[in-house]
Amino acid sequence: MNIAIVVVTHNRLEYTKKTIKRLLEDPTEEFDLYLWDNTSTDETPEYLQDAIKDPRIVEVVLSKENVGQTGAMNYVWAKTKAELVGKLDNDCLATPGWTRILAKAHQDIARLGTVACWHYPLDEFDENAVRKAGKIQSFDGHQIFRHPWVCGSGFLMKRKTYEKYGPWKDGCDVGTTDYFLKMALGGEINGWYYPLVLQEHMDDPRSEHCLVTDDESVRKMYDVTYTLRTKKIRDMKSRWQKRPVVLANLNRGPWQAKYYTGWRAKFRSGVKKISKYLACSNKKKNQLCQDNSVALDENNKAKICLLGASFDTCNMGVSALAASSIKCIINRWPGAEVMLLGSSQFVGEHCLKVMDKELRFPIVPVRFCKNIFLPNHFFVLALYAFLLRLLPFRPLRNYLMERNSYLKLILQTDVFADITGGDSFSDIYGMRRFMSGFLRKLLPVMFSKELVMLPQTYGPFKKRLTKFMARYILKRSNAIYSRDHDGVEYVRRLLDNATDEDKVRFVPEVAFVLDPREPSNMDVGSLPDVRTDKSVIVGLNVSGLLYYGGYTGDNMFGLKEDYSQTICRIIDFLMAKKGVLVLLVPHVFPPVESADVGVVENDVAACHDVYKKFPAKYPARIFMVRGTYDQSQIKYIIGLCDIFLGSRMHACVAALSQMIPAVGLAYSKKFYGVFDSVGVGDLVIDLRTETEASILAFLEKVYSEREAIVHKLSQTIPKAQEAILKVFSPSL
């Protein structure tokens, strides 16, 4: 298929020379070339007429008025008889041979409308996101990365398609998007060829050839450069802010044209406007946060609200997160007033000893029930937020605070800190749980409050909607901390690498700083009497969740071996070692009225089931923690051990933080990231992939190396704890 290409110029001779040199680099690439200049005032006209000698140049047109790119295309495409027509901007370096690849696709795909070269750096193409959106599609032996429109450079389309949809609209400020969208609505296939054929956009600020690199050059090139002029970009900051928005749409936006027209387009536009309305502009919000930080530095009486943590779940891991987060707050602001935004029905109070201080703090519920008129219902609080945005008057604010004590607490809070149960900021636990956490995080955003995401696990987000919602919250957070290194990269990719790198950081799991406290009524059987200097106390946490097959009761987590049998084999393995005493340690203590054996999540019941199998077989060598303890008390008991094995991650953290070697009997990826944060990722074994034999071999190795592990932990744990306690520090 024969090809006609038009290169449109307007000043910027330095770009033009490079563009044409690259285009003509391969003498075997066949096309008719038209050079069109739109009233350049530099030496471009002379260069086009006199300096370029190539038989493929059909005509040089020096237009007396700036008719834009579309006027040039209309002239050339109406004149040529070529089967394929295309355009290349004078600031693009196309890959040699690009016309052959695109022409072959046109020859084989009858419905191919326009196909182009990719004009961004390759690392800004998010293949995972594109594939997840279903945008890479196969047609007649070719793959097309579909989108309703493509860039207005480095593309080819059939001339008969141009004749079908008619001429382009003339004008120096007319782009190509609307025309391509019209083609897509008409059933044509538009997109980029895949694997991507690249063209370097020299005017891209990431290009080494770029002439627009600072605010002065932006102003100088404003009237010359189409994108700057039509998008009203007047400084480099605006240019960088625009970029991730465009890339997000190309990588993740729907490929169907219908979503960009009619009511669907209005809906998408409405969502964007609401998002802008609900959140402060970045400039105002950053200024607000800076002013707030100064005030907090000067006043230790900060009011801090903790989200996503609780003391009423019976899971000591969740309680450890809550207590440790509060310790970090008090370490930063010793006189802080802490409030817990909870999920219970009634206002409560909790007493906690932190750094030798007895603290009492309120637990304030946010309701999501059917009675939407409750003063602490999310709907009511959201309505107040909307009203205060609409009418930002202090008298109205004061009036509403007097009428609603819950609103008053929120408005008087300086910082909101969220930890989402450590690993619940994900949709893998269901939409109801995700939505509950999302809406609580949305409250401080709606009220323009400072939001800090404490060290936690982020994702996965399997649904497009939840990924959008998570991105919305994270973009509006003032600081984002991940408790594992992979999480940092995950969040940055989720935000399209558009955020300040200092905003997303690694900080180890906060539960490493939890203080142990000796219980007054500790019951570990006769262990204290039996233990000698030569004894090796091995703590073994048995997870009720795994023991009873998960919430479904049928090996929900896909463990390779039967968990209960594996636990028994581990005990037999340990008992074969001289001097070993085993202490079974629960880490989830259900309420007394629910403590029947067999209840899912009940570690006490699971430990009891295991314990009753062994006293006769190993008399005075196996013991069980009895009674109910809080997060600090159970940590003290774990501290009695010389080595620890556990399927509850925070039980293992309680051991590691006391420099006790701990093996993570893992059922999810979160174990490795947390263990690796203190340099012992190699102490995790995945029960989903390992056989019983490999588990025992692994334990043998760890047991023999336990002294070296203690030494390693003595070096890494203090550093981790120091970093955690500085999580609220501006200098972190």
PDB file of C-alpha atoms in Angstrom, residues 12 47 162 243 373 554 587 600 665 704 707 732:
ATOM      1  CA  ARG A  12      11.531  25.383  16.068  1.00  0.00           C
ATOM      2  CA  TYR A  47      15.796  24.986   5.196  1.00  0.00           C
ATOM      3  CA  TYR A 162     -10.668  10.083   5.508  1.00  0.00           C
ATOM      4  CA  ARG A 243       1.058  14.522  32.448  1.00  0.00           C
ATOM      5  CA  PHE A 373     -30.510  10.666  60.854  1.00  0.00           C
ATOM      6  CA  ASP A 554     -12.544 -26.211  53.797  1.00  0.00           C
ATOM      7  CA  HIS A 587      -3.170 -14.833  70.133  1.00  0.00           C
ATOM      8  CA  VAL A 600     -13.423 -20.158  63.911  1.00  0.00           C
ATOM      9  CA  LEU A 665       4.254 -20.311  59.458  1.00  0.00           C
ATOM     10  CA  SER A 704      20.451 -24.854  64.855  1.00  0.00           C
ATOM     11  CA  GLU A 707      22.018 -17.944  68.423  1.00  0.00           C
ATOM     12  CA  LEU A 732      11.459  11.347  58.834  1.00  0.00           C
TER      13      LEU A 732
END
